[in-house]
Structures are given as C-alpha cells and as structure tokens.
Short mmCIF file of C-alpha atoms and ligand atoms in Angstrom, two decimals:
data_model
loop_
_atom_site.label_atom_id
_atom_site.label_comp_id
_atom_site.label_asym_id
_atom_site.label_seq_id
_atom_site.Cartn_x
_atom_site.Cartn_y
_atom_site.Cartn_z
CA MET A 252 0.00 0.00 0.00
CA ALA A 253 1.20 3.51 -0.79
CA LYS A 254 2.39 5.50 2.15
CA ALA A 255 -0.31 7.89 3.32
CA LYS A 256 0.44 11.60 3.62
CA THR A 257 1.43 12.43 7.14
CA GLU A 258 2.05 15.35 9.39
CA PHE A 259 3.48 15.75 12.89
CA VAL A 260 1.11 16.63 15.69
CA CYS A 261 2.06 17.74 19.18
CA GLN A 262 0.51 15.29 21.63
CA ALA A 263 0.34 17.99 24.28
CA CYS A 264 -1.17 21.02 22.53
CA GLY A 265 -2.22 19.74 19.10
CA ALA A 266 0.05 22.07 17.09
CA ARG A 267 0.84 20.72 13.61
CA SER A 268 4.04 20.69 11.62
CA PRO A 269 4.89 19.15 8.24
CA ARG A 270 8.28 18.04 9.61
CA TRP A 271 9.41 16.42 12.81
CA LEU A 272 10.75 18.91 15.35
CA GLY A 273 12.42 18.20 18.67
CA ARG A 274 10.49 20.95 20.34
CA CYS A 275 6.87 21.92 19.75
CA PRO A 276 6.58 25.39 18.17
CA GLY A 277 3.21 25.80 19.92
CA CYS A 278 3.80 24.92 23.55
CA SER A 279 7.57 24.40 23.66
CA ALA A 280 7.23 20.84 24.98
CA TRP A 281 10.20 18.63 24.14
CA ASP A 282 9.82 15.49 22.06
CA SER A 283 6.04 15.75 21.92
CA LEU A 284 5.53 15.55 18.15
CA ALA A 285 4.20 12.27 16.74
CA GLU A 286 3.52 11.33 13.15
CA GLU A 287 -0.11 11.02 12.13
CA ALA A 288 -1.94 10.36 8.91
CA LEU A 289 -3.39 13.41 7.23
CA GLU A 290 -7.14 13.31 7.02
CA THR A 291 -7.69 13.03 3.26
CA ARG A 292 -11.10 11.43 3.22
CA THR A 293 -13.56 13.65 1.43
CA VAL A 294 -17.28 13.62 1.93
CA LYS A 295 -19.08 12.21 -1.09
CA ALA A 296 -22.77 12.76 -1.39
CA ARG A 297 -24.46 9.47 -2.09
CA GLY A 298 -27.00 9.09 -4.85
CA GLY A 299 -26.57 12.39 -6.67
CA ALA A 300 -27.74 15.91 -6.06
CA GLU A 301 -31.50 15.34 -6.21
CA LYS A 302 -31.43 13.23 -3.06
CA SER A 303 -31.68 15.20 0.15
CA LEU A 304 -28.90 14.76 2.67
CA VAL A 305 -31.05 15.62 5.65
CA ARG A 306 -34.37 14.53 7.04
CA SER A 307 -36.72 15.79 9.70
CA ILE A 308 -36.11 14.17 13.07
CA THR A 309 -39.81 13.29 13.29
CA SER A 310 -39.60 11.12 10.19
CA VAL A 311 -37.02 8.84 11.80
CA GLY A 312 -38.63 5.70 13.15
CA ALA A 313 -37.45 4.06 16.35
CA GLU A 314 -34.95 1.47 15.21
CA LYS A 315 -34.73 -1.75 17.08
CA LEU A 316 -31.13 -2.77 17.55
CA GLU A 317 -30.38 -6.41 16.88
CA ARG A 318 -28.08 -7.47 19.66
CA THR A 319 -25.87 -10.51 19.95
CA SER A 320 -25.38 -11.95 23.41
CA THR A 321 -21.82 -12.44 24.65
CA GLY A 322 -23.02 -15.42 26.66
CA LEU A 323 -22.10 -13.49 29.79
CA ALA A 324 -25.12 -11.76 31.30
CA GLU A 325 -22.86 -9.48 33.33
CA LEU A 326 -21.09 -8.27 30.18
CA ASP A 327 -24.34 -7.97 28.23
CA ARG A 328 -25.71 -5.75 30.99
CA VAL A 329 -22.75 -3.38 30.76
CA LEU A 330 -23.11 -3.23 26.97
CA GLY A 331 -26.78 -2.37 27.29
CA GLY A 332 -28.10 -5.80 26.27
CA GLY A 333 -25.42 -7.34 24.04
CA LEU A 334 -23.29 -6.50 21.02
CA VAL A 335 -24.74 -4.12 18.42
CA PRO A 336 -23.76 -4.65 14.76
CA GLY A 337 -21.07 -2.20 13.69
CA SER A 338 -20.49 -0.97 17.23
CA VAL A 339 -16.94 -0.49 18.44
CA ILE A 340 -16.04 -1.22 22.04
CA LEU A 341 -12.78 -0.35 23.74
CA LEU A 342 -11.98 -2.60 26.70
CA GLY A 343 -9.26 -1.12 28.89
CA GLY A 344 -7.49 -2.63 31.86
CA GLU A 345 -4.14 -3.33 33.46
CA PRO A 346 -2.10 -6.30 32.26
CA GLY A 347 -3.20 -9.54 33.88
CA ILE A 348 -6.67 -8.36 34.86
CA GLY A 349 -8.35 -10.80 32.46
CA LYS A 350 -9.14 -8.92 29.25
CA SER A 351 -8.04 -11.73 26.93
CA THR A 352 -9.84 -14.29 29.06
CA LEU A 353 -13.09 -12.34 29.06
CA LEU A 354 -13.04 -11.77 25.32
CA LEU A 355 -12.17 -15.35 24.49
CA GLN A 356 -15.15 -16.42 26.59
CA ALA A 357 -17.39 -13.98 24.75
CA ALA A 358 -15.93 -15.20 21.43
CA ARG A 359 -16.74 -18.77 22.44
CA ALA A 360 -20.37 -17.89 23.12
CA VAL A 361 -20.86 -16.08 19.82
CA ALA A 362 -19.06 -18.83 17.87
CA ALA A 363 -21.04 -21.56 19.62
CA SER A 364 -24.15 -20.50 17.74
CA GLY A 365 -22.33 -21.15 14.46
CA ASN A 366 -21.42 -17.54 13.69
CA PRO A 367 -17.80 -17.01 12.70
CA VAL A 368 -15.68 -15.04 15.17
CA LEU A 369 -12.22 -13.66 14.46
CA TYR A 370 -9.81 -13.25 17.35
CA ALA A 371 -6.73 -11.30 16.25
CA SER A 372 -3.87 -11.18 18.69
CA GLY A 373 -0.61 -9.27 18.51
CA GLU A 374 0.34 -10.41 21.97
CA GLU A 375 0.18 -14.17 21.84
CA SER A 376 0.86 -16.90 19.30
CA VAL A 377 -2.01 -18.96 17.93
CA ALA A 378 -0.72 -21.88 20.03
CA GLN A 379 -1.00 -19.78 23.18
CA ILE A 380 -4.51 -18.62 22.27
CA ALA A 381 -5.56 -22.19 21.52
CA ASP A 382 -4.09 -23.35 24.81
CA ARG A 383 -6.08 -20.75 26.70
CA GLY A 384 -9.11 -21.64 24.61
CA ARG A 385 -8.75 -25.26 25.65
CA ARG A 386 -8.78 -24.27 29.31
CA LEU A 387 -11.86 -22.14 28.74
CA GLY A 388 -13.70 -24.75 26.71
CA ALA A 389 -13.63 -22.41 23.73
CA LEU A 390 -12.51 -24.85 21.04
CA THR A 391 -15.25 -24.18 18.54
CA GLU A 392 -14.83 -24.65 14.82
CA SER A 393 -16.18 -21.25 13.92
CA LEU A 394 -13.74 -19.45 16.21
CA PHE A 395 -10.84 -18.28 14.02
CA VAL A 396 -7.56 -16.96 15.35
CA VAL A 397 -4.80 -14.95 13.74
CA ALA A 398 -1.56 -13.86 15.39
CA THR A 399 -0.24 -10.71 13.77
CA THR A 400 0.91 -7.21 14.49
CA GLU A 401 -0.02 -5.90 11.05
CA LEU A 402 -3.28 -4.08 10.57
CA GLU A 403 -3.42 -5.05 6.89
CA VAL A 404 -3.28 -8.75 7.83
CA VAL A 405 -6.16 -8.29 10.25
CA LEU A 406 -8.22 -6.50 7.61
CA ALA A 407 -7.54 -9.27 5.07
CA ALA A 408 -8.38 -11.98 7.63
CA SER A 409 -11.60 -10.20 8.47
CA HIS A 410 -12.45 -10.00 4.78
CA GLU A 411 -11.94 -13.75 4.53
CA VAL A 412 -13.83 -14.78 7.69
CA LYS A 413 -16.64 -12.15 7.60
CA PRO A 414 -16.96 -12.44 11.36
CA ALA A 415 -20.01 -11.82 13.51
CA LEU A 416 -17.56 -10.54 16.11
CA LEU A 417 -14.02 -9.24 15.70
CA VAL A 418 -11.68 -9.04 18.69
CA ILE A 419 -8.39 -7.11 18.52
CA ASP A 420 -5.97 -7.95 21.33
CA SER A 421 -4.53 -5.36 21.64
CA ILE A 422 -4.76 -2.03 19.85
CA GLN A 423 -1.23 -1.10 21.02
CA THR A 424 0.36 -4.09 19.29
CA LEU A 425 -1.00 -3.36 15.80
CA ARG A 426 0.69 -1.11 13.29
CA SER A 427 -0.26 0.05 9.84
CA SER A 428 2.36 -0.01 7.07
CA SER A 429 0.90 3.23 5.71
CA LEU A 430 2.51 5.08 8.58
CA ASP A 431 6.01 5.24 10.01
CA GLY A 432 6.45 4.74 13.71
CA ALA A 433 6.31 1.77 15.98
CA ALA A 434 3.14 0.04 17.16
CA GLY A 435 1.68 1.73 20.21
CA THR A 436 2.62 5.29 19.28
CA VAL A 437 -0.22 7.76 19.36
CA GLY A 438 -0.24 8.17 15.59
CA GLN A 439 -0.31 4.42 14.96
CA VAL A 440 -2.98 3.73 17.56
CA ARG A 441 -5.16 6.45 16.13
CA GLU A 442 -4.68 5.32 12.53
CA VAL A 443 -5.20 1.63 13.29
CA THR A 444 -8.36 2.38 15.26
CA ALA A 445 -9.79 4.68 12.59
CA ARG A 446 -9.24 2.04 9.89
CA LEU A 447 -10.78 -0.72 12.00
CA VAL A 448 -13.75 1.45 12.96
CA ASP A 449 -14.35 2.26 9.28
CA MET A 450 -14.33 -1.43 8.44
CA ALA A 451 -16.64 -2.36 11.34
CA LYS A 452 -19.17 0.34 10.42
CA GLN A 453 -19.06 -0.54 6.74
CA HIS A 454 -19.73 -4.25 7.27
CA GLY A 455 -21.80 -4.04 10.46
CA ILE A 456 -19.32 -6.09 12.47
CA PRO A 457 -19.22 -5.65 16.25
CA LEU A 458 -15.60 -4.84 17.07
CA VAL A 459 -13.92 -5.11 20.46
CA LEU A 460 -10.54 -3.45 20.94
CA VAL A 461 -8.35 -4.30 23.91
CA GLY A 462 -6.39 -1.37 25.32
CA HIS A 463 -3.71 -1.49 27.97
CA VAL A 464 -3.99 0.95 30.77
CA THR A 465 -1.04 2.70 32.34
CA LYS A 466 -0.54 3.13 36.07
CA GLU A 467 -2.13 6.57 35.96
CA GLY A 468 -5.34 4.92 34.84
CA SER A 469 -5.46 6.41 31.38
CA ILE A 470 -5.67 3.94 28.54
CA ALA A 471 -2.20 4.45 27.11
CA GLY A 472 -2.46 5.62 23.56
CA PRO A 473 -6.08 4.48 23.32
CA LYS A 474 -7.08 7.44 25.49
CA VAL A 475 -6.76 9.32 22.22
CA VAL A 476 -9.23 7.01 20.49
CA GLU A 477 -11.98 7.11 23.11
CA HIS A 478 -13.94 9.52 20.95
CA LEU A 479 -13.71 7.18 17.95
CA VAL A 480 -15.44 4.27 19.66
CA ASP A 481 -19.04 3.75 20.75
CA ALA A 482 -18.33 2.33 24.18
CA VAL A 483 -15.43 2.48 26.59
CA LEU A 484 -15.33 -0.26 29.19
CA ALA A 485 -12.90 -0.33 32.10
CA PHE A 486 -11.86 -3.68 33.55
CA GLU A 487 -10.69 -3.18 37.11
CA GLY A 488 -10.19 -4.89 40.38
CA ASP A 489 -8.02 -6.99 42.52
CA ARG A 490 -5.71 -9.45 40.86
CA GLY A 491 -5.89 -11.64 43.95
CA GLN A 492 -8.98 -13.10 45.50
CA GLY A 493 -11.29 -10.18 45.02
CA LEU A 494 -13.89 -9.23 42.51
CA ARG A 495 -13.24 -7.78 39.09
CA THR A 496 -15.58 -5.28 37.57
CA VAL A 497 -16.30 -4.18 34.04
CA ARG A 498 -17.65 -0.65 34.01
CA ALA A 499 -19.10 1.32 31.11
CA LEU A 500 -17.39 4.71 31.17
CA LYS A 501 -19.15 5.62 27.95
CA ASN A 502 -21.82 3.80 25.96
CA ARG A 503 -23.68 5.07 22.93
CA PHE A 504 -25.90 1.98 22.92
CA GLY A 505 -26.79 1.75 26.57
CA ARG A 506 -26.46 3.64 29.78
CA GLY A 507 -23.05 4.56 31.11
CA GLY A 508 -22.06 3.63 34.64
CA GLU A 509 -23.35 0.08 34.42
CA VAL A 510 -21.13 -2.49 36.04
CA GLY A 511 -20.65 -6.22 35.56
CA VAL A 512 -19.01 -8.30 38.28
CA PHE A 513 -16.72 -11.29 37.80
CA ALA A 514 -14.38 -13.52 39.76
CA MET A 515 -11.33 -15.25 38.23
CA THR A 516 -11.37 -19.01 38.67
CA GLU A 517 -9.44 -22.01 37.35
CA SER A 518 -11.76 -22.17 34.36
CA GLY A 519 -11.85 -18.51 33.47
CA LEU A 520 -14.02 -15.63 34.60
CA GLU A 521 -17.14 -16.53 36.47
CA GLU A 522 -20.07 -14.19 36.70
CA VAL A 523 -20.97 -13.04 40.17
CA ALA A 524 -24.69 -12.50 40.12
CA SER A 525 -24.86 -11.59 43.80
CA PRO A 526 -21.69 -9.61 44.57
CA SER A 527 -23.05 -8.49 47.93
CA ARG A 528 -23.13 -12.08 49.17
CA PHE A 529 -19.70 -12.71 47.69
CA LEU A 530 -18.29 -9.64 49.45
CA LEU A 531 -19.97 -10.09 52.81
CA GLY A 532 -19.54 -13.85 52.89
CA ASP A 533 -16.91 -14.07 55.61
CA ARG A 534 -17.74 -10.90 57.47
CA ARG A 535 -17.85 -11.25 61.22
CA THR A 536 -20.90 -9.50 62.49
CA SER A 537 -20.64 -6.35 64.50
CA LEU A 538 -16.97 -5.50 64.40
CA ALA A 539 -15.66 -2.16 65.62
CA GLY A 540 -14.51 -0.15 62.60
CA SER A 541 -16.60 -2.09 60.12
CA ILE A 542 -19.81 -0.85 58.49
CA VAL A 543 -21.80 -2.34 55.65
CA ALA A 544 -22.91 0.17 53.01
CA PRO A 545 -25.44 -0.34 50.22
CA THR A 546 -23.82 1.45 47.28
CA CYS A 547 -25.23 1.89 43.80
CA GLU A 548 -23.41 1.30 40.54
CA GLY A 549 -25.43 2.00 37.45
CA THR A 550 -28.79 0.38 38.11
CA ARG A 551 -27.40 -2.13 40.54
CA ALA A 552 -27.19 -1.93 44.32
CA LEU A 553 -24.20 -3.55 45.94
CA CYS A 554 -23.57 -4.04 49.65
CA ILE A 555 -19.92 -3.64 50.55
CA GLU A 556 -18.00 -3.49 53.78
CA VAL A 557 -16.16 -0.32 54.76
CA GLN A 558 -13.33 -0.93 57.22
CA ALA A 559 -11.52 1.74 59.15
CA LEU A 560 -8.61 1.64 61.54
CA VAL A 561 -7.72 4.65 63.63
CA ALA A 562 -4.56 4.59 65.75
CA PRO A 563 -2.47 7.20 67.56
CA PHE A 564 0.56 8.12 65.47
CA ASN A 565 4.12 8.18 66.66
CA PHE A 566 6.15 10.67 64.68
CA GLY A 567 6.19 12.68 61.49
CA ASN A 568 2.95 13.29 59.65
CA PRO A 569 -0.11 11.19 60.46
CA ARG A 570 -0.85 8.55 57.83
CA ARG A 571 -3.91 8.64 55.58
CA THR A 572 -4.12 5.37 53.70
CA THR A 573 -7.08 4.45 51.55
CA SER A 574 -7.93 1.52 49.37
CA GLY A 575 -10.95 1.62 47.12
CA ILE A 576 -12.09 5.12 48.01
CA ASP A 577 -11.05 8.61 47.01
CA SER A 578 -8.50 10.05 49.46
CA ALA A 579 -9.79 13.60 48.97
CA ARG A 580 -13.20 12.40 50.13
CA LEU A 581 -11.62 10.91 53.27
CA ALA A 582 -9.83 14.19 54.01
CA MET A 583 -13.16 16.02 53.81
CA ILE A 584 -14.88 13.53 56.12
CA LEU A 585 -12.03 13.77 58.63
CA ALA A 586 -12.26 17.56 58.61
CA VAL A 587 -16.02 17.46 59.20
CA LEU A 588 -15.63 14.95 62.05
CA GLU A 589 -12.88 17.05 63.55
CA ARG A 590 -15.14 20.09 63.60
CA LYS A 591 -18.49 18.53 64.40
CA ALA A 592 -17.54 15.72 66.75
CA GLU A 593 -14.34 17.29 68.07
CA ILE A 594 -12.24 14.27 67.28
CA PRO A 595 -8.53 15.18 66.96
CA PHE A 596 -7.76 13.12 63.86
CA SER A 597 -4.67 15.23 63.24
CA THR A 598 -2.97 13.21 65.98
CA MET A 599 -3.98 9.85 64.52
CA ASP A 600 -3.12 7.50 61.70
CA VAL A 601 -6.16 6.60 59.60
CA TYR A 602 -6.66 3.63 57.29
CA VAL A 603 -9.83 3.08 55.27
CA ASN A 604 -10.44 0.09 53.07
CA LEU A 605 -13.26 -1.29 50.93
CA THR A 606 -13.12 -5.06 51.13
CA GLY A 607 -13.05 -7.23 48.02
CA GLY A 608 -10.68 -4.97 46.08
CA LEU A 609 -13.49 -2.82 44.69
CA ARG A 610 -13.07 0.86 43.97
CA ILE A 611 -16.18 2.94 44.43
CA ASP A 612 -16.52 6.68 44.02
CA GLU A 613 -19.84 7.53 45.53
CA PRO A 614 -20.77 10.28 47.97
CA ALA A 615 -23.19 7.80 49.57
CA LEU A 616 -20.10 6.20 51.15
CA ASP A 617 -19.41 9.33 53.23
CA LEU A 618 -21.64 8.39 56.15
CA PRO A 619 -20.50 4.75 56.41
CA ILE A 620 -16.87 5.90 56.25
CA ALA A 621 -17.49 8.44 59.03
CA LEU A 622 -19.27 5.81 61.15
CA ALA A 623 -16.50 3.26 60.59
CA LEU A 624 -13.86 5.81 61.64
CA VAL A 625 -15.62 6.73 64.86
CA SER A 626 -16.51 3.09 65.53
CA SER A 627 -12.84 2.11 65.26
CA LEU A 628 -11.74 5.03 67.42
CA ARG A 629 -14.21 4.19 70.18
CA GLY A 630 -13.75 0.45 69.87
CA ARG A 631 -17.50 0.04 69.63
CA ALA A 632 -19.46 -1.57 66.85
CA LEU A 633 -22.67 -0.43 65.25
CA PRO A 634 -25.61 -2.69 66.16
CA PRO A 635 -25.37 -5.68 63.75
CA GLU A 636 -28.81 -5.09 62.23
CA PHE A 637 -27.70 -1.75 60.72
CA ALA A 638 -26.16 -0.78 57.43
CA ALA A 639 -25.56 2.87 56.50
CA PHE A 640 -25.40 5.23 53.53
CA GLY A 641 -25.60 8.97 52.84
CA GLU A 642 -23.59 11.92 51.65
CA VAL A 643 -22.05 14.18 54.29
CA GLY A 644 -21.98 17.91 53.65
CA LEU A 645 -19.34 20.30 54.93
CA GLY A 646 -21.73 21.48 57.63
CA GLY A 647 -22.07 17.93 58.95
CA GLU A 648 -25.53 17.52 57.43
CA VAL A 649 -26.46 14.11 56.02
CA ARG A 650 -27.69 14.54 52.47
CA ALA A 651 -30.02 12.52 50.30
CA VAL A 652 -28.57 10.22 47.63
CA GLY A 653 -30.24 8.53 44.66
CA HIS A 654 -31.66 5.02 44.38
CA LEU A 655 -33.07 4.95 47.90
CA GLU A 656 -35.40 2.03 47.18
CA ALA A 657 -32.70 -0.10 45.58
CA ARG A 658 -30.32 0.46 48.49
CA LEU A 659 -32.89 -0.38 51.14
CA ARG A 660 -33.98 -3.47 49.21
CA GLU A 661 -30.43 -4.78 48.86
CA ALA A 662 -29.62 -4.19 52.54
CA LYS A 663 -32.81 -5.96 53.54
CA ALA A 664 -32.05 -8.90 51.25
CA LEU A 665 -28.74 -9.33 53.05
CA GLY A 666 -30.38 -9.41 56.44
CA PHE A 667 -29.99 -5.83 57.61
CA ALA A 668 -33.19 -4.76 59.33
CA SER A 669 -32.47 -1.07 58.93
CA CYS A 670 -30.25 1.50 57.26
CA ILE A 671 -29.00 4.64 58.90
CA GLY A 672 -29.39 7.20 56.18
CA PRO A 673 -30.64 10.60 55.07
CA ALA A 674 -34.21 11.46 56.07
CA SER A 675 -36.61 10.97 53.19
CA ARG A 676 -40.16 11.98 52.54
CA GLU A 677 -40.78 9.00 50.27
CA ARG A 678 -40.13 6.16 52.60
CA THR A 679 -39.30 5.42 56.20
CA GLU A 680 -39.70 1.65 56.32
CA GLY A 681 -36.30 0.08 56.83
CA LEU A 682 -34.76 3.52 57.18
CA MET A 683 -33.39 5.04 60.39
CA PRO A 684 -33.38 8.67 59.28
CA VAL A 685 -30.65 11.03 60.50
CA ARG A 686 -30.22 14.71 59.68
CA THR A 687 -26.71 15.33 60.90
CA ILE A 688 -23.53 13.38 61.38
CA GLU A 689 -23.74 13.91 65.18
CA GLU A 690 -27.14 12.25 65.14
CA ALA A 691 -25.73 9.27 63.21
CA LEU A 692 -22.79 8.92 65.59
CA GLY A 693 -25.27 8.53 68.42
CA TRP A 694 -25.93 4.99 67.17
CA ILE A 695 -22.40 3.91 67.97
CA GLU A 696 -22.71 4.88 71.63
CA ARG A 697 -25.62 2.60 72.37
P1 TYD B 800 -5.45 -12.48 30.89
O1 TYD B 800 -6.79 -12.68 30.33
O2 TYD B 800 -4.29 -12.93 30.10
O3 TYD B 800 -5.25 -10.93 31.28
P2 TYD B 800 -5.01 -9.68 30.30
O4 TYD B 800 -5.37 -10.08 28.92
O5 TYD B 800 -5.90 -8.59 30.85
O6 TYD B 800 -3.58 -9.29 30.42
O7 TYD B 800 -5.43 -13.30 32.26
C1 TYD B 800 -5.19 -12.76 33.51
C2 TYD B 800 -4.76 -13.80 34.53
O8 TYD B 800 -5.78 -14.71 34.79
C3 TYD B 800 -3.54 -14.61 34.13
O9 TYD B 800 -2.47 -14.27 34.99
C4 TYD B 800 -3.92 -16.04 34.37
C5 TYD B 800 -5.26 -15.99 35.05
N1 TYD B 800 -6.22 -17.00 34.59
C6 TYD B 800 -6.90 -17.79 35.51
O10 TYD B 800 -6.71 -17.67 36.72
N2 TYD B 800 -7.81 -18.73 35.06
C7 TYD B 800 -8.05 -18.91 33.74
O11 TYD B 800 -8.88 -19.77 33.37
C8 TYD B 800 -7.34 -18.10 32.80
C9 TYD B 800 -7.56 -18.25 31.32
C10 TYD B 800 -6.44 -17.16 33.25
MG1 MG B 801 -4.12 -10.28 27.25
#
C-alpha cells in the first residue's frame, strides 16, 4: 500500500508541523511531536444531487437494535443488552486483569451459535490462544484466530472470515504499514483504530478493541481514540482473591455507569450475580470499625463493607491510607468529624479500606466511612442489624442520595433490618433517618 500523507502533531497542545521537530513550536514541549496520517477522506454525497442529505427528526422511526449476546449476562448488561452490529467497544485494563480471558469467553459464546468469530492477537501466538481456549472450553470450529501485528493482515483476515464478532488484542500491538512509527505510538494507535472502525461500520461487524492501561489509569495511547469508539469499558479490580468489575465509562448503545461483576477461577471468569453475598460472605458480624454500606453502581445496588482503623501516630505526619475510596473524600470527612464531633484526627493514623478490592466513588459512602472511623476510634461496633449510607456535607448535614429504594432493598435482602441514612419523605420503612452526622454517631454509643 502507498504511504499515506502524514504530518506531525504535538501530543500535548495539538500544534501541527509538516516536519518532525524536537520541540513543539506551539507549547515548547520537548519530544512531543508524533507522526499522524493526514485526514484526506472527502465527503461524497451518495445518490446524486436530487437526493436530500437531511431529514426531519420526526420522520425517523425508532430502530430496534439487533443485539448478539456475549453469553455473559454481566457483560451484556454493561453493553446495554449485548453486542450491536457495527459498534466499536474499547476494553481497557491493566495487564493480567483478564481482558483476553473475558473476550475469548465472549468469542466462544458467539461462535457456539455457528457464527464465525475472528480473534486477532498481537500479543500471543495462535498456540497460546488455543491453549487458553482449551482451558476455557472455547474450542469451537467457527472461532478463528490470527496472530499478527499488522493491521493489513487483520483486515484481510476479516475479509476472509466475515466475522459476527471481531476481537483485537490489543490495539497497542498493531501497526499500519501506511505510517512510520512503531506500534503503540499515538499516531499508529489512532490510525489503526480509525481504519478498523471504518471497516466495522461498513460491514456491520461488532468490534472489540483491547487497550492497555497505564498506572495513571489512562488507557495508554487508546485514550486518544476514546472519541472514535461507541463504548469504553474499564476492567478493574483486585488481581488476587477479590472481585473484578467491568464498568461502562461511555456507551452510545446503553447507559453509562453500568457495572458487571466477575471472579477469576481455574476455568476462566465466572459471573458473580450476587456480589453483595460474595463480598460479605466471611464478614464477622458487629466488628468495631466495620460498616456495611449499600452502594449503587449503574442500576445495581451492591452491599460492601467499609473498614476503618484509627490509631495514635508516633512521629512525622499522620498517615492517611485508603484503598478503594477517594482520598480527597476521606480528608473532607475527617475535617467534618474534627469540627463537628471534636475528634482530633490530626494526631492519629487513619486507614480506610473497601473489602473485596473494589473501587467505588460515591458520595453515599461518606456516612458509612465516618461511622466506621468513629466506631474504630471508640472500639464500639454499630448494632449488627444496621447498614448505613448517605452523603455528608461540609456542615455535617447528612444529604439525600439517589436510588433509595434499591439500596434499602439490597440491605434488607442481606439481612440488615435497617439503614441509617438521610431522612426521606418517600419512605421510612427500613430507614433510620438522620439529619446530621452527630445524630448518626449517636448509634455507635448505644
Ligand atoms: P489475561 O486474560 O491474560 O489478562 P489480560 O489479557 O488482561 O492481560 O489473564 C489474567 C490472569 O488470569 C492470568 O495471569 C492467568 C489468570 N487465569 C486464571 O486464573 N484462570 C483462567 O482460566 C485463565 C484463562 C487465566
Ligand atoms: Mg491479554
């Protein structure tokens, strides 16, 4: 293929240059210019001039999307009900989290119904993929594999197979020969993605792209292609015993924020239909410093355990260690407790942990975190029949959060008679309403 026209684009400020420069003329950043293909595609009106290019929004009927199940209800939920033809999904996650495993399982399910699936890997040999497939019970005749790092090979293979699902593992390992630069550079990742997206849209093939995530949490390289894809899924969690979650950060064919929950086993990823039970399974009832909180992710309520440990500190600065929650949120809660309950946290080390390796950013965790902190400090547990949720304001007020019904229902299903939470006009059954953080702390004294 002829080499496409290229230009050099600063990855920091977007300034363009026809030549490579060591320093960006726009923002003076060093070594920030990367080669990218020039956009040369021109818009061609289809069907001649007499045909109108636009139509009134009222004349557009509601289209029913034909969806293909991935065989994993948890993944289907995150996608909004399955794979949509021509949709492009970016699945990001740290190495070893289980991206290849998850997609090979999905490929197995789609191929099992006789539809061809193409799994293209630039990371593993076909022998390695087949070996994994054997362990996952994914040896199906209509599952085709190709090991390559060349985009053009993938496109040709796809042309041959005409797959009902195309998996690219991973986007950073592919390179196009129409562009200089190694695989994984911003220019290559962008070009490879654009070409694959074009192909998927043209032939109505659902396309899943794997993207590796850097330590900072951004999908390295692929961060720049997030706008090119229809859905961005983040695969996160504990590589040990805990749960792994797939979260929709963006979804044009479903609601964002939905989460699917999995556990890694000997035979691949297993769906966890009741994560609350999984998470609270070995919890000892009524422990000082431990509070159960019904959180909400997407449309799903999830009971998790918040653990806190407060201890006097010896020297230097007091420690603030969090796992699973936002540390800025903890700092705010500590400041409010310091003011409202006159607890001198500045003289104490504080550790807060969500069990199960989950990470949850939800203001509804404020109140359970505050209760767990004070419970640990006082060495007294909350009565075992209580769970807690609610946002805490800077004035110490306990604020309403969404999905009240779902939270109360989930807590009840797990055997909690009542939730300490924000007062609500809608419902009081199963709710122990509190207006302020002081009022909530009263429950630890008894
Ligand atoms: P993998 O899917 O290769 O992760 P990624 O593609 O995100 O880098 O697998 C992650 C880990 O899971 C790997 O270290 C091995 C383990 N694993 C199991 O425990 N059970 C299994 O059945 C499989 C296939 C993998
Ligand atoms: Mg992999």
